[in-house]
Amino acid sequence: MSDQHVGVRRRRSRVPWQRIVPLTAGLAVVVWALALSEPERQPDQTNSPVAVVPSWNGPATVDLPGVLDDGSSYEPRLFLDPATSVGVATTTDGAVRVIMAKAPGSFTALHSRPAADHAQVNGFAVDGDTLVWMESTARGGSATTTALWRANLKSTRSPVQVTTNTGDVNFSGLATDVVIRDGRVTWTSVGSDEPARTQVRSVPVGGGQVGIRPLTGEFLLTTPPWAVSVPAGPGSPVTLQNLDTDKRVNVTTVAGEAATCDPTWCRVTVAGDAGLVGIDLMHPDGSGRVRVAGPEATPTIGDATLLDRYVPLAVDRADGVGLSLYDVSTGRTQLVAQRAANVGGRGAILWWSTGVGSGVVWHALDLSRV
């Protein structure tokens, strides 16, 4: 089997500072839902970072500068703990490095690409000391090639290229774009067959032959061992499929609703003729439905929840965009931070940035301590 492919669906490695809502490639229904009531937002023009505000009574954040000493911008993609992250550093001329960062401000480069590679880095995943990610490059106007890389976080050895047999990879901005499970790295790519098919690809962590499993329809990985379908549009159903047993769970929505689902929760964006009505949370079987927020709020991450419990929300306020957190266990919403941008979340860690230019600061919050 050839280790080359042409084309890739990519997420931009640098998110515009003025938007708090992540743009999720390949998820047209999510883009539709977020666009319904998204107001025009201006970036915070102050360089002073804004920490946790008084209405938040949980743990304090761990903070990290968003600009390296050489002027490169840093964007975390995965937190190993509140003080340790892995992400992408980009120089002003476009050179890219995969970085491990430790608060309050030490950075270690794991891998680098020159500006001529036009590199995009996505699909970070970790299992113990093993870190994997994907690098997409297009040199000199040639076709884009995507490679899977592996590094040992406890070793000083250089990263190893695992495979370039990645297919037309789906990078949707979910925490599960790439998954490490049972000694294999798994991701989804776009199949060429009709009707629309998805290829669930996997390879041993140590390298070897890439296995390909076709699925009918457009699917993304979600909480292992499940995959979730990409809805065709508002009101279309969502299907969860267990990749181990082939069990399927169908999630029903009605006109004006768009659902983002995992095996535990579905976050449902509800729209009417005038725009966004509210955001609900329910189990895939429709039970336990609750209103999370009204038209004043917008989800900030592609996943339905964090820790099967929290829904991060962007709320427009007189003093800028506020980051709020809905807790399904209590039914309460707390304002976590003001003037927040570039919100991300994986596992127990919620993170966001404040400030602009050289004053950008990243803030990480450990929700397992709440």
Short mmCIF file of N, CA and C in Angstrom, two decimals, residues 133-260:
data_model
loop_
_atom_site.label_atom_id
_atom_site.label_comp_id
_atom_site.label_asym_id
_atom_site.label_seq_id
_atom_site.Cartn_x
_atom_site.Cartn_y
_atom_site.Cartn_z
N TRP A 133 1.01 13.23 16.79
CA TRP A 133 0.37 14.34 16.11
C TRP A 133 0.56 14.14 14.62
N MET A 134 -0.14 14.97 13.83
CA MET A 134 -0.02 14.89 12.38
C MET A 134 0.47 16.22 11.82
N GLU A 135 1.37 16.12 10.87
CA GLU A 135 1.91 17.30 10.18
C GLU A 135 1.54 17.23 8.71
N SER A 136 0.90 18.28 8.20
CA SER A 136 0.55 18.38 6.79
C SER A 136 1.46 19.42 6.15
N THR A 137 2.13 19.05 5.08
CA THR A 137 3.08 19.95 4.41
C THR A 137 2.80 20.00 2.91
N ALA A 138 3.13 21.13 2.32
CA ALA A 138 2.98 21.31 0.87
C ALA A 138 4.17 22.14 0.39
N ARG A 139 5.21 21.50 -0.07
CA ARG A 139 6.44 22.18 -0.45
C ARG A 139 6.40 22.61 -1.90
N GLY A 140 6.73 23.86 -2.15
CA GLY A 140 6.89 24.34 -3.51
C GLY A 140 5.67 24.17 -4.38
N GLY A 141 4.49 24.30 -3.80
CA GLY A 141 3.27 24.16 -4.58
C GLY A 141 2.87 22.73 -4.86
N SER A 142 3.56 21.74 -4.28
CA SER A 142 3.23 20.34 -4.51
C SER A 142 1.98 19.96 -3.71
N ALA A 143 1.46 18.77 -3.98
CA ALA A 143 0.28 18.29 -3.26
C ALA A 143 0.59 18.15 -1.77
N THR A 144 -0.44 18.33 -0.96
CA THR A 144 -0.28 18.24 0.49
C THR A 144 -0.10 16.79 0.92
N THR A 145 0.87 16.56 1.78
CA THR A 145 1.12 15.25 2.35
C THR A 145 1.02 15.34 3.86
N THR A 146 0.33 14.38 4.46
CA THR A 146 0.17 14.36 5.91
C THR A 146 0.87 13.14 6.49
N ALA A 147 1.64 13.36 7.55
CA ALA A 147 2.38 12.28 8.21
C ALA A 147 2.02 12.24 9.68
N LEU A 148 1.98 11.03 10.22
CA LEU A 148 1.77 10.82 11.65
C LEU A 148 3.13 10.71 12.33
N TRP A 149 3.31 11.47 13.41
CA TRP A 149 4.57 11.49 14.15
C TRP A 149 4.35 11.02 15.59
N ARG A 150 5.42 10.50 16.19
CA ARG A 150 5.37 10.01 17.57
C ARG A 150 6.60 10.48 18.33
N ALA A 151 6.39 10.88 19.59
CA ALA A 151 7.50 11.26 20.46
C ALA A 151 7.26 10.66 21.84
N ASN A 152 8.36 10.39 22.55
CA ASN A 152 8.28 9.97 23.94
C ASN A 152 8.55 11.18 24.81
N LEU A 153 7.59 11.53 25.65
CA LEU A 153 7.69 12.75 26.44
C LEU A 153 8.76 12.68 27.52
N LYS A 154 9.23 11.48 27.83
CA LYS A 154 10.27 11.33 28.85
C LYS A 154 11.64 11.11 28.24
N SER A 155 11.73 11.17 26.91
CA SER A 155 12.99 10.89 26.23
C SER A 155 13.48 12.14 25.48
N THR A 156 14.79 12.22 25.31
CA THR A 156 15.37 13.31 24.53
C THR A 156 15.57 12.93 23.07
N ARG A 157 15.15 11.73 22.69
CA ARG A 157 15.30 11.31 21.30
C ARG A 157 14.37 12.10 20.39
N SER A 158 14.79 12.24 19.14
CA SER A 158 13.98 12.97 18.17
C SER A 158 12.69 12.20 17.87
N PRO A 159 11.61 12.91 17.51
CA PRO A 159 10.37 12.24 17.14
C PRO A 159 10.57 11.31 15.94
N VAL A 160 9.69 10.33 15.83
CA VAL A 160 9.76 9.33 14.77
C VAL A 160 8.53 9.46 13.89
N GLN A 161 8.72 9.41 12.58
CA GLN A 161 7.59 9.40 11.67
C GLN A 161 7.00 7.99 11.63
N VAL A 162 5.72 7.88 11.97
CA VAL A 162 5.07 6.57 12.05
C VAL A 162 4.59 6.11 10.69
N THR A 163 3.88 7.00 9.95
CA THR A 163 3.39 6.65 8.63
C THR A 163 2.97 7.91 7.89
N THR A 164 2.99 7.82 6.55
CA THR A 164 2.39 8.85 5.71
C THR A 164 1.14 8.32 5.02
N ASN A 165 0.76 7.08 5.32
CA ASN A 165 -0.43 6.48 4.74
C ASN A 165 -1.65 6.89 5.58
N THR A 166 -1.94 8.18 5.54
CA THR A 166 -2.97 8.75 6.41
C THR A 166 -4.29 9.00 5.72
N GLY A 167 -4.32 8.99 4.38
CA GLY A 167 -5.54 9.29 3.65
C GLY A 167 -5.87 10.77 3.69
N ASP A 168 -7.06 11.10 3.24
CA ASP A 168 -7.56 12.48 3.24
C ASP A 168 -8.16 12.76 4.61
N VAL A 169 -7.30 13.18 5.55
CA VAL A 169 -7.63 13.16 6.98
C VAL A 169 -8.70 14.20 7.33
N ASN A 170 -9.60 13.78 8.25
CA ASN A 170 -10.57 14.71 8.83
C ASN A 170 -9.97 15.34 10.08
N PHE A 171 -9.79 16.64 10.07
CA PHE A 171 -9.43 17.39 11.28
C PHE A 171 -10.61 18.30 11.60
N SER A 172 -11.41 17.91 12.57
CA SER A 172 -12.64 18.61 12.87
C SER A 172 -12.55 19.51 14.09
N GLY A 173 -11.42 19.51 14.79
CA GLY A 173 -11.28 20.33 15.99
C GLY A 173 -11.78 19.64 17.24
N LEU A 174 -12.14 18.36 17.14
CA LEU A 174 -12.58 17.61 18.32
C LEU A 174 -11.37 17.04 19.07
N ALA A 175 -11.56 16.76 20.35
CA ALA A 175 -10.50 16.15 21.13
C ALA A 175 -10.16 14.76 20.61
N THR A 176 -11.07 14.15 19.88
CA THR A 176 -10.91 12.78 19.39
C THR A 176 -10.58 12.71 17.90
N ASP A 177 -10.05 13.77 17.32
CA ASP A 177 -9.62 13.70 15.92
C ASP A 177 -8.66 12.53 15.71
N VAL A 178 -7.75 12.36 16.65
CA VAL A 178 -6.81 11.23 16.65
C VAL A 178 -6.88 10.60 18.04
N VAL A 179 -6.96 9.26 18.07
CA VAL A 179 -7.13 8.55 19.33
C VAL A 179 -6.06 7.48 19.46
N ILE A 180 -5.48 7.34 20.65
CA ILE A 180 -4.59 6.22 20.96
C ILE A 180 -5.36 5.27 21.86
N ARG A 181 -5.49 4.01 21.42
CA ARG A 181 -6.24 3.03 22.21
C ARG A 181 -5.74 1.63 21.87
N ASP A 182 -5.52 0.84 22.91
CA ASP A 182 -5.09 -0.55 22.75
C ASP A 182 -3.87 -0.68 21.84
N GLY A 183 -2.92 0.24 22.01
CA GLY A 183 -1.67 0.15 21.27
C GLY A 183 -1.75 0.59 19.82
N ARG A 184 -2.86 1.20 19.41
CA ARG A 184 -3.01 1.66 18.04
C ARG A 184 -3.42 3.12 18.02
N VAL A 185 -3.02 3.82 16.96
CA VAL A 185 -3.43 5.20 16.71
C VAL A 185 -4.52 5.16 15.64
N THR A 186 -5.65 5.81 15.91
CA THR A 186 -6.79 5.75 15.00
C THR A 186 -7.24 7.16 14.63
N TRP A 187 -7.68 7.31 13.38
CA TRP A 187 -8.22 8.59 12.89
C TRP A 187 -9.19 8.28 11.76
N THR A 188 -9.87 9.30 11.25
CA THR A 188 -10.78 9.11 10.12
C THR A 188 -10.29 9.91 8.93
N SER A 189 -10.58 9.36 7.75
CA SER A 189 -10.26 10.06 6.51
C SER A 189 -11.44 9.90 5.56
N VAL A 190 -11.43 10.69 4.50
CA VAL A 190 -12.53 10.72 3.55
C VAL A 190 -12.34 9.61 2.52
N GLY A 191 -13.33 8.75 2.38
CA GLY A 191 -13.27 7.70 1.37
C GLY A 191 -13.74 8.22 0.02
N SER A 192 -13.43 7.48 -1.03
CA SER A 192 -13.76 7.91 -2.39
C SER A 192 -14.99 7.21 -2.95
N ASP A 193 -15.53 6.24 -2.22
CA ASP A 193 -16.65 5.47 -2.73
C ASP A 193 -17.97 6.21 -2.53
N GLU A 194 -18.97 5.81 -3.29
CA GLU A 194 -20.33 6.33 -3.13
C GLU A 194 -21.23 5.19 -2.64
N PRO A 195 -22.21 5.43 -1.75
CA PRO A 195 -22.48 6.73 -1.14
C PRO A 195 -21.31 7.18 -0.27
N ALA A 196 -21.43 8.39 0.24
CA ALA A 196 -20.32 8.95 1.01
C ALA A 196 -19.82 7.95 2.05
N ARG A 197 -18.51 7.74 2.07
CA ARG A 197 -17.94 6.77 2.98
C ARG A 197 -16.82 7.42 3.78
N THR A 198 -16.63 6.86 4.95
CA THR A 198 -15.54 7.28 5.82
C THR A 198 -14.59 6.11 5.98
N GLN A 199 -13.31 6.39 6.02
CA GLN A 199 -12.32 5.38 6.31
C GLN A 199 -11.82 5.58 7.74
N VAL A 200 -12.02 4.59 8.58
CA VAL A 200 -11.43 4.59 9.91
C VAL A 200 -10.08 3.91 9.80
N ARG A 201 -9.03 4.70 9.90
CA ARG A 201 -7.67 4.18 9.71
C ARG A 201 -6.98 4.04 11.06
N SER A 202 -6.12 3.03 11.16
CA SER A 202 -5.36 2.84 12.39
C SER A 202 -4.03 2.17 12.08
N VAL A 203 -3.08 2.41 12.97
CA VAL A 203 -1.74 1.86 12.80
C VAL A 203 -1.18 1.59 14.19
N PRO A 204 -0.36 0.55 14.37
CA PRO A 204 0.28 0.35 15.67
C PRO A 204 1.11 1.58 16.07
N VAL A 205 1.10 1.89 17.35
CA VAL A 205 1.85 3.06 17.84
C VAL A 205 3.30 2.99 17.38
N GLY A 206 3.86 1.81 17.36
CA GLY A 206 5.25 1.65 16.96
C GLY A 206 5.49 1.63 15.47
N GLY A 207 4.42 1.75 14.68
CA GLY A 207 4.55 1.71 13.23
C GLY A 207 4.16 0.36 12.66
N GLY A 208 3.93 0.32 11.37
CA GLY A 208 3.53 -0.92 10.72
C GLY A 208 2.46 -0.66 9.68
N GLN A 209 1.74 -1.70 9.32
CA GLN A 209 0.73 -1.60 8.28
C GLN A 209 -0.49 -0.85 8.79
N VAL A 210 -1.04 0.01 7.95
CA VAL A 210 -2.23 0.78 8.28
C VAL A 210 -3.47 -0.03 7.93
N GLY A 211 -4.34 -0.21 8.92
CA GLY A 211 -5.61 -0.89 8.68
C GLY A 211 -6.67 0.12 8.29
N ILE A 212 -7.56 -0.25 7.38
CA ILE A 212 -8.61 0.63 6.90
C ILE A 212 -9.95 -0.06 7.02
N ARG A 213 -10.89 0.58 7.74
CA ARG A 213 -12.24 0.07 7.87
C ARG A 213 -13.21 1.09 7.28
N PRO A 214 -13.98 0.73 6.25
CA PRO A 214 -14.92 1.68 5.66
C PRO A 214 -16.23 1.77 6.45
N LEU A 215 -16.78 2.97 6.53
CA LEU A 215 -18.11 3.20 7.10
C LEU A 215 -18.93 3.95 6.07
N THR A 216 -20.19 3.56 5.91
CA THR A 216 -21.07 4.26 4.99
C THR A 216 -21.55 5.55 5.65
N GLY A 217 -21.36 6.65 4.98
CA GLY A 217 -21.71 7.95 5.52
C GLY A 217 -20.48 8.69 6.03
N GLU A 218 -20.70 9.92 6.48
CA GLU A 218 -19.62 10.74 7.03
C GLU A 218 -19.58 10.58 8.54
N PHE A 219 -18.46 10.10 9.05
CA PHE A 219 -18.31 9.87 10.49
C PHE A 219 -17.03 10.51 11.00
N LEU A 220 -17.05 10.84 12.29
CA LEU A 220 -15.88 11.30 13.02
C LEU A 220 -15.72 10.42 14.25
N LEU A 221 -14.52 10.34 14.78
CA LEU A 221 -14.31 9.62 16.02
C LEU A 221 -14.85 10.42 17.18
N THR A 222 -15.40 9.72 18.16
CA THR A 222 -15.78 10.34 19.42
C THR A 222 -15.24 9.44 20.53
N THR A 223 -15.81 9.49 21.72
CA THR A 223 -15.29 8.70 22.83
C THR A 223 -15.13 7.25 22.43
N PRO A 224 -13.91 6.67 22.53
CA PRO A 224 -13.70 5.28 22.11
C PRO A 224 -14.63 4.33 22.86
N PRO A 225 -15.14 3.31 22.17
CA PRO A 225 -14.86 2.91 20.77
C PRO A 225 -15.90 3.43 19.78
N TRP A 226 -16.44 4.60 19.99
CA TRP A 226 -17.56 5.09 19.20
C TRP A 226 -17.12 6.05 18.10
N ALA A 227 -17.93 6.07 17.03
CA ALA A 227 -17.85 7.09 15.98
C ALA A 227 -19.21 7.77 15.91
N VAL A 228 -19.24 9.00 15.43
CA VAL A 228 -20.49 9.76 15.35
C VAL A 228 -20.63 10.34 13.95
N SER A 229 -21.85 10.29 13.42
CA SER A 229 -22.08 10.80 12.08
C SER A 229 -22.10 12.31 12.07
N VAL A 230 -21.77 12.87 10.91
CA VAL A 230 -21.86 14.32 10.72
C VAL A 230 -23.23 14.61 10.12
N PRO A 231 -24.11 15.33 10.82
CA PRO A 231 -25.46 15.58 10.31
C PRO A 231 -25.43 16.31 8.98
N ALA A 232 -26.41 16.01 8.15
CA ALA A 232 -26.49 16.65 6.84
C ALA A 232 -26.97 18.08 6.94
N GLY A 233 -27.58 18.46 8.05
CA GLY A 233 -28.09 19.82 8.21
C GLY A 233 -29.05 19.87 9.38
N PRO A 234 -29.60 21.05 9.69
CA PRO A 234 -30.54 21.18 10.81
C PRO A 234 -31.70 20.22 10.67
N GLY A 235 -32.02 19.54 11.79
CA GLY A 235 -33.13 18.60 11.79
C GLY A 235 -32.77 17.21 11.35
N SER A 236 -31.57 17.00 10.84
CA SER A 236 -31.17 15.67 10.40
C SER A 236 -30.74 14.83 11.60
N PRO A 237 -30.93 13.51 11.53
CA PRO A 237 -30.57 12.66 12.67
C PRO A 237 -29.07 12.50 12.82
N VAL A 238 -28.66 12.06 13.99
CA VAL A 238 -27.26 11.77 14.29
C VAL A 238 -27.17 10.29 14.66
N THR A 239 -26.14 9.62 14.17
CA THR A 239 -25.95 8.20 14.46
C THR A 239 -24.63 8.00 15.19
N LEU A 240 -24.69 7.28 16.29
CA LEU A 240 -23.50 6.83 17.01
C LEU A 240 -23.28 5.37 16.70
N GLN A 241 -22.06 4.99 16.34
CA GLN A 241 -21.76 3.60 16.03
C GLN A 241 -20.57 3.12 16.86
N ASN A 242 -20.78 2.00 17.53
CA ASN A 242 -19.72 1.37 18.30
C ASN A 242 -18.82 0.60 17.34
N LEU A 243 -17.57 0.97 17.25
CA LEU A 243 -16.66 0.34 16.29
C LEU A 243 -16.22 -1.05 16.73
N ASP A 244 -16.45 -1.40 17.99
CA ASP A 244 -16.12 -2.75 18.45
C ASP A 244 -17.25 -3.74 18.21
N THR A 245 -18.49 -3.29 18.42
CA THR A 245 -19.64 -4.20 18.35
C THR A 245 -20.57 -3.92 17.19
N ASP A 246 -20.39 -2.79 16.50
CA ASP A 246 -21.26 -2.34 15.41
C ASP A 246 -22.65 -1.90 15.90
N LYS A 247 -22.86 -1.81 17.21
CA LYS A 247 -24.12 -1.30 17.73
C LYS A 247 -24.31 0.14 17.27
N ARG A 248 -25.55 0.48 16.90
CA ARG A 248 -25.85 1.84 16.46
C ARG A 248 -26.92 2.47 17.37
N VAL A 249 -26.75 3.73 17.66
CA VAL A 249 -27.73 4.51 18.42
C VAL A 249 -28.10 5.70 17.56
N ASN A 250 -29.38 5.85 17.27
CA ASN A 250 -29.87 6.95 16.45
C ASN A 250 -30.43 8.05 17.34
N VAL A 251 -29.96 9.26 17.12
CA VAL A 251 -30.39 10.44 17.87
C VAL A 251 -31.32 11.25 16.99
N THR A 252 -32.53 11.50 17.48
CA THR A 252 -33.53 12.21 16.70
C THR A 252 -33.53 13.69 17.04
N THR A 253 -33.56 14.53 16.01
CA THR A 253 -33.74 15.97 16.20
C THR A 253 -34.90 16.43 15.33
N VAL A 254 -35.42 17.61 15.63
CA VAL A 254 -36.52 18.18 14.85
C VAL A 254 -36.01 19.38 14.08
N ALA A 255 -36.86 19.93 13.22
CA ALA A 255 -36.48 21.08 12.41
C ALA A 255 -35.97 22.20 13.30
N GLY A 256 -34.86 22.81 12.88
CA GLY A 256 -34.27 23.91 13.64
C GLY A 256 -33.30 23.48 14.71
N GLU A 257 -33.06 22.15 14.84
CA GLU A 257 -32.13 21.67 15.85
C GLU A 257 -30.90 21.05 15.19
N ALA A 258 -29.74 21.28 15.78
CA ALA A 258 -28.49 20.65 15.34
C ALA A 258 -27.82 20.07 16.57
N ALA A 259 -27.47 18.79 16.51
CA ALA A 259 -26.93 18.09 17.67
C ALA A 259 -25.47 17.74 17.48
N THR A 260 -24.69 17.94 18.53
CA THR A 260 -23.31 17.48 18.62
C THR A 260 -23.27 16.42 19.70
#
